[in-house]
Amino acid sequence: MEKQNKSIHEFDIDLICEYFLEIERQGPGSKEVTIKALSFIDNLKEDSQIADIGCGTGGQTLTLAHNSKGKVVGIDLYPRFIQKLNENALKHKLQNRVKGIVGSMDNLLFNNEGLDLIWSEGAIYNIGFKRGLQEWHKFLKKGGYIAVTEVSWFTAERPREIEEFWTDAYPEIDTIPNKVRLLQEAGYIPVATFILPENCWTDNFYAPQVAAQETFLQKYVGNITVEGLIANQRREAKLYLKYKEYYGYVFFIGRKI
Ligand SMILES: C[S@@+](CC[C@H](N)C(=O)[O-])C[C@H]1O[C@@H](n2cnc3c(N)ncnc32)[C@H](O)[C@@H]1O
């Protein structure tokens, strides 16, 4: 029997991409938060190499390029997201410093010790936090930084409804201290950890989806999969408002030892 509530990862990926293509961000975040996370990173020069893994259409990739030195490579599995990033880089005259390439985070083609900074907002969950931290470590130079956001519990205990929702969607969800321990065990000095403000979810992630949902429903009238996808996104937004004291996205920043 089909589950009543699916996680977003269980829908047709082309539909998810099309849905998110018109929205500036594909996950919670903001320019201010990207800039705040960058303020902890002090090793960037003109010749620095930065990778933004799971960049989506590149909202944060352009912020990174505007607010740091060095070259930024954005990597995402989905060609239409990468095409949009490269178009936007051109619009912002950043094409000499920003390049989007299609690729998978579990098969990155960087040289060992070739990167000064690895960035990943709202995307490391695709490979898993622990595995991503471990596998990407070799690509960083000694003293290089990693900065990722990850959904995390704020409290040791929480109501059953939200516990079940997230454990089903992402079983690796855990408390902030447990995530920091994983960062340390993977060979990084934990440099900073901070919780993304609520507006990263409400104003920047869920609000822009409201209009996109109407457009999408009109385009695909009667399509059960689309209706399911939208119902799912609406449920997730409702749960966030109900339980936001208990979880959120957290920036984890570490320096390779
Ligand atoms: C929640 S979105 C976050 C996008 C963007 N970083 C942001 O914050 O707006 C997750 C991104 O990971 C990408 N992704 C999923 N699996 C991937 C993989 N195996 N390799 C690279 N990117 C992947 C998706 O296409 C999507 O763009």
Short mmCIF file of C-alpha atoms and ligand atoms in Angstrom, two decimals:
data_model
loop_
_atom_site.label_atom_id
_atom_site.label_comp_id
_atom_site.label_asym_id
_atom_site.label_seq_id
_atom_site.Cartn_x
_atom_site.Cartn_y
_atom_site.Cartn_z
CA MET A 1 0.00 0.00 0.00
CA GLU A 2 1.27 3.50 -0.83
CA LYS A 3 2.26 5.69 2.14
CA GLN A 4 -0.14 8.58 2.75
CA ASN A 5 2.61 11.14 3.34
CA LYS A 6 5.71 10.95 1.19
CA SER A 7 9.01 12.69 1.67
CA ILE A 8 9.93 15.05 -1.19
CA HIS A 9 12.69 12.65 -2.26
CA GLU A 10 10.09 10.09 -3.30
CA PHE A 11 8.60 12.21 -6.11
CA ASP A 12 9.60 12.25 -9.78
CA ILE A 13 12.85 14.20 -9.87
CA ASP A 14 12.03 16.02 -13.14
CA LEU A 15 8.87 17.35 -11.56
CA ILE A 16 10.73 18.50 -8.45
CA CYS A 17 13.30 20.28 -10.64
CA GLU A 18 10.65 21.98 -12.71
CA TYR A 19 8.82 23.06 -9.56
CA PHE A 20 11.96 24.57 -8.00
CA LEU A 21 13.43 26.04 -11.17
CA GLU A 22 11.49 29.28 -10.89
CA ILE A 23 12.33 29.82 -7.20
CA GLU A 24 15.60 31.52 -6.30
CA ARG A 25 16.40 29.02 -3.56
CA GLN A 26 15.74 25.31 -3.42
CA GLY A 27 16.34 25.10 0.33
CA PRO A 28 16.18 27.35 3.41
CA GLY A 29 18.83 30.09 3.52
CA SER A 30 19.54 33.77 2.84
CA LYS A 31 22.24 36.08 1.49
CA GLU A 32 22.85 37.36 5.04
CA VAL A 33 23.40 33.86 6.38
CA THR A 34 25.80 32.94 3.56
CA ILE A 35 27.77 36.13 4.26
CA LYS A 36 27.76 35.42 8.01
CA ALA A 37 29.13 31.90 7.43
CA LEU A 38 31.79 33.34 5.10
CA SER A 39 32.92 35.70 7.88
CA PHE A 40 34.42 32.70 9.73
CA ILE A 41 36.60 31.77 6.75
CA ASP A 42 39.89 33.61 6.51
CA ASN A 43 41.96 31.77 3.89
CA LEU A 44 40.53 33.05 0.60
CA LYS A 45 42.66 34.82 -2.03
CA GLU A 46 42.31 35.51 -5.78
CA ASP A 47 43.65 32.05 -6.68
CA SER A 48 41.53 30.14 -4.14
CA GLN A 49 39.38 27.25 -5.37
CA ILE A 50 35.88 26.97 -3.94
CA ALA A 51 33.35 24.19 -4.59
CA ASP A 52 29.63 24.70 -3.95
CA ILE A 53 28.22 21.19 -3.85
CA GLY A 54 24.51 20.66 -4.57
CA CYS A 55 24.33 24.30 -5.66
CA GLY A 56 20.85 24.10 -7.25
CA THR A 57 20.19 27.18 -9.40
CA GLY A 58 23.00 28.88 -7.51
CA GLY A 59 21.39 31.48 -5.21
CA GLN A 60 24.20 31.07 -2.67
CA THR A 61 26.85 30.43 -5.35
CA LEU A 62 26.54 34.00 -6.62
CA THR A 63 26.50 35.38 -3.06
CA LEU A 64 29.70 33.44 -2.40
CA ALA A 65 31.35 34.87 -5.52
CA HIS A 66 30.19 38.43 -4.79
CA ASN A 67 31.54 38.29 -1.23
CA SER A 68 34.80 36.39 -1.52
CA LYS A 69 37.87 36.11 -3.66
CA GLY A 70 38.69 33.06 -5.73
CA LYS A 71 36.98 30.86 -8.27
CA VAL A 72 33.72 29.06 -7.50
CA VAL A 73 32.63 25.82 -9.11
CA GLY A 74 28.97 24.93 -8.53
CA ILE A 75 28.08 21.26 -8.87
CA ASP A 76 24.60 19.83 -9.13
CA LEU A 77 23.11 16.63 -10.44
CA TYR A 78 20.48 18.47 -12.51
CA PRO A 79 21.46 20.07 -15.83
CA ARG A 80 18.59 22.59 -15.81
CA PHE A 81 19.72 24.00 -12.45
CA ILE A 82 23.30 24.27 -13.73
CA GLN A 83 22.14 25.96 -16.93
CA LYS A 84 20.32 28.56 -14.83
CA LEU A 85 23.38 29.12 -12.62
CA ASN A 86 25.59 29.69 -15.67
CA GLU A 87 23.03 32.10 -17.20
CA ASN A 88 22.87 34.05 -13.93
CA ALA A 89 26.67 34.12 -13.62
CA LEU A 90 26.78 35.71 -17.07
CA LYS A 91 24.09 38.26 -16.13
CA HIS A 92 26.14 39.24 -13.08
CA LYS A 93 29.38 39.35 -15.15
CA LEU A 94 30.83 36.64 -12.92
CA GLN A 95 31.41 34.10 -15.70
CA ASN A 96 35.20 34.29 -15.25
CA ARG A 97 34.94 33.33 -11.59
CA VAL A 98 31.83 31.15 -11.44
CA LYS A 99 31.25 27.97 -13.38
CA GLY A 100 28.43 25.48 -12.97
CA ILE A 101 29.05 21.87 -13.86
CA VAL A 102 26.78 18.84 -13.80
CA GLY A 103 28.06 16.16 -11.46
CA SER A 104 27.25 14.04 -8.45
CA MET A 105 28.44 14.71 -4.92
CA ASP A 106 29.28 11.03 -4.49
CA ASN A 107 31.66 11.08 -7.45
CA LEU A 108 33.49 14.43 -7.39
CA LEU A 109 36.36 14.91 -9.81
CA PHE A 110 38.50 17.38 -7.86
CA ASN A 111 42.19 16.77 -7.25
CA ASN A 112 43.14 15.66 -3.78
CA GLU A 113 44.06 18.72 -1.69
CA GLY A 114 42.91 20.97 -4.55
CA LEU A 115 40.24 23.02 -2.76
CA ASP A 116 40.45 25.88 -0.26
CA LEU A 117 36.76 25.80 0.64
CA ILE A 118 33.90 23.33 0.30
CA TRP A 119 30.43 24.87 0.57
CA SER A 120 27.11 23.04 0.62
CA GLU A 121 23.79 24.61 1.63
CA GLY A 122 20.85 22.29 2.15
CA ALA A 123 22.37 19.52 0.06
CA ILE A 124 24.79 17.29 2.01
CA TYR A 125 21.78 15.23 3.19
CA ASN A 126 21.69 13.69 -0.30
CA ILE A 127 24.85 11.75 0.48
CA GLY A 128 24.43 11.94 4.26
CA PHE A 129 26.21 14.34 6.62
CA LYS A 130 28.74 11.83 7.97
CA ARG A 131 29.60 10.33 4.58
CA GLY A 132 29.87 13.74 2.89
CA LEU A 133 32.21 15.10 5.57
CA GLN A 134 34.38 12.00 5.35
CA GLU A 135 34.52 11.65 1.56
CA TRP A 136 35.04 15.33 0.76
CA HIS A 137 37.86 15.73 3.33
CA LYS A 138 40.53 14.55 0.86
CA PHE A 139 39.68 17.32 -1.63
CA LEU A 140 40.56 20.08 0.85
CA LYS A 141 44.02 21.50 1.34
CA LYS A 142 45.34 21.34 4.88
CA GLY A 143 43.83 24.36 6.66
CA GLY A 144 40.98 24.49 4.11
CA TYR A 145 37.41 25.02 5.29
CA ILE A 146 34.13 23.19 4.97
CA ALA A 147 30.81 25.00 5.51
CA VAL A 148 27.56 23.07 5.24
CA THR A 149 23.98 23.44 6.40
CA GLU A 150 22.12 20.48 7.81
CA VAL A 151 18.69 20.01 9.33
CA SER A 152 19.18 19.38 13.07
CA TRP A 153 17.20 18.90 16.27
CA PHE A 154 17.40 21.79 18.75
CA THR A 155 16.25 19.72 21.73
CA ALA A 156 16.95 16.28 23.12
CA GLU A 157 13.26 15.36 22.85
CA ARG A 158 10.36 16.49 20.66
CA PRO A 159 6.71 15.72 19.88
CA ARG A 160 6.07 12.43 18.16
CA GLU A 161 4.48 13.89 15.01
CA ILE A 162 7.60 15.85 14.06
CA GLU A 163 9.99 13.13 15.23
CA GLU A 164 8.25 10.67 12.89
CA PHE A 165 8.11 13.08 9.96
CA TRP A 166 11.85 13.82 10.01
CA THR A 167 13.03 10.35 10.95
CA ASP A 168 11.18 9.12 7.87
CA ALA A 169 12.41 11.92 5.58
CA TYR A 170 16.02 11.93 6.85
CA PRO A 171 16.98 9.30 9.43
CA GLU A 172 20.38 10.99 9.98
CA ILE A 173 18.74 14.06 11.57
CA ASP A 174 20.38 14.56 14.99
CA THR A 175 21.12 17.15 17.67
CA ILE A 176 23.66 19.93 17.12
CA PRO A 177 26.28 18.50 19.57
CA ASN A 178 26.09 15.11 17.87
CA LYS A 179 26.60 16.72 14.46
CA VAL A 180 29.58 18.72 15.78
CA ARG A 181 31.10 15.49 17.09
CA LEU A 182 30.79 13.97 13.60
CA LEU A 183 32.51 17.04 12.15
CA GLN A 184 35.40 16.62 14.59
CA GLU A 185 35.65 12.86 14.03
CA ALA A 186 35.84 13.40 10.26
CA GLY A 187 39.06 15.42 10.73
CA TYR A 188 37.94 19.03 11.02
CA ILE A 189 38.31 21.55 13.85
CA PRO A 190 34.78 22.80 14.59
CA VAL A 191 35.10 26.55 13.94
CA ALA A 192 31.52 27.78 14.19
CA THR A 193 27.96 26.54 14.43
CA PHE A 194 24.88 28.73 14.16
CA ILE A 195 21.17 28.28 13.61
CA LEU A 196 19.65 29.82 10.50
CA PRO A 197 16.98 32.40 11.42
CA GLU A 198 13.33 31.55 10.80
CA ASN A 199 13.01 33.92 7.84
CA CYS A 200 15.33 31.57 5.90
CA TRP A 201 12.45 29.09 5.93
CA THR A 202 9.37 31.31 6.00
CA ASP A 203 10.23 34.30 3.75
CA ASN A 204 12.90 32.73 1.55
CA PHE A 205 11.78 29.14 1.13
CA TYR A 206 8.09 28.58 1.85
CA ALA A 207 6.62 32.00 0.87
CA PRO A 208 8.01 31.99 -2.71
CA GLN A 209 6.53 28.51 -3.16
CA VAL A 210 2.95 29.73 -2.61
CA ALA A 211 2.67 31.40 -6.05
CA ALA A 212 4.73 28.63 -7.70
CA GLN A 213 2.30 26.05 -6.32
CA GLU A 214 -0.72 27.76 -7.92
CA THR A 215 1.06 28.04 -11.28
CA PHE A 216 2.11 24.42 -11.12
CA LEU A 217 -1.36 23.15 -10.20
CA GLN A 218 -2.87 25.12 -13.12
CA LYS A 219 -0.28 23.78 -15.54
CA TYR A 220 -0.86 20.16 -14.47
CA VAL A 221 -4.61 20.14 -13.78
CA GLY A 222 -5.71 16.67 -12.65
CA ASN A 223 -2.14 15.30 -12.37
CA ILE A 224 -2.17 13.24 -9.19
CA THR A 225 1.61 13.25 -8.79
CA VAL A 226 1.74 17.04 -8.98
CA GLU A 227 -1.13 17.36 -6.53
CA GLY A 228 0.71 14.99 -4.20
CA LEU A 229 3.95 16.95 -4.48
CA ILE A 230 2.22 20.23 -3.67
CA ALA A 231 0.24 18.71 -0.79
CA ASN A 232 3.52 17.37 0.55
CA GLN A 233 5.26 20.76 0.37
CA ARG A 234 2.28 22.43 2.05
CA ARG A 235 2.31 19.85 4.83
CA GLU A 236 6.05 20.37 5.39
CA ALA A 237 5.53 24.15 5.63
CA LYS A 238 2.67 23.68 8.13
CA LEU A 239 4.78 21.34 10.25
CA TYR A 240 7.62 23.87 10.25
CA LEU A 241 5.33 26.59 11.65
CA LYS A 242 3.98 24.21 14.28
CA TYR A 243 7.30 22.74 15.44
CA LYS A 244 9.99 25.32 14.60
CA GLU A 245 11.22 25.43 18.22
CA TYR A 246 12.36 21.84 17.84
CA TYR A 247 14.36 21.83 14.61
CA GLY A 248 15.88 23.91 11.87
CA TYR A 249 18.83 24.28 9.58
CA VAL A 250 22.24 24.79 11.16
CA PHE A 251 25.49 26.00 9.59
CA PHE A 252 28.45 23.80 10.54
CA ILE A 253 31.86 25.25 9.72
CA GLY A 254 35.09 23.32 10.14
CA ARG A 255 38.77 23.64 9.25
CA LYS A 256 40.76 20.66 7.99
CA ILE A 257 43.51 19.64 10.36
C1 LIG B 1 17.53 21.44 -1.15
S1 LIG B 1 18.41 21.74 -2.66
C2 LIG B 1 19.55 23.01 -2.17
C3 LIG B 1 20.04 23.85 -3.33
C4 LIG B 1 20.83 25.09 -2.98
N1 LIG B 1 22.10 24.77 -2.37
C5 LIG B 1 20.03 26.02 -2.10
O1 LIG B 1 20.28 26.07 -0.87
O2 LIG B 1 19.16 26.69 -2.63
C6 LIG B 1 19.45 20.29 -2.82
C7 LIG B 1 20.23 20.25 -4.13
O3 LIG B 1 21.03 19.08 -4.17
C8 LIG B 1 21.02 18.59 -5.50
N2 LIG B 1 21.42 17.18 -5.50
C9 LIG B 1 20.70 16.10 -5.14
N3 LIG B 1 21.44 14.98 -5.23
C10 LIG B 1 22.66 15.37 -5.68
C11 LIG B 1 23.87 14.67 -5.99
N4 LIG B 1 23.97 13.35 -5.83
N5 LIG B 1 24.94 15.37 -6.43
C12 LIG B 1 24.85 16.72 -6.60
N6 LIG B 1 23.74 17.44 -6.33
C13 LIG B 1 22.66 16.77 -5.87
C14 LIG B 1 19.61 18.85 -5.97
O4 LIG B 1 19.50 18.85 -7.38
C15 LIG B 1 19.34 20.21 -5.36
O5 LIG B 1 19.72 21.24 -6.23
#
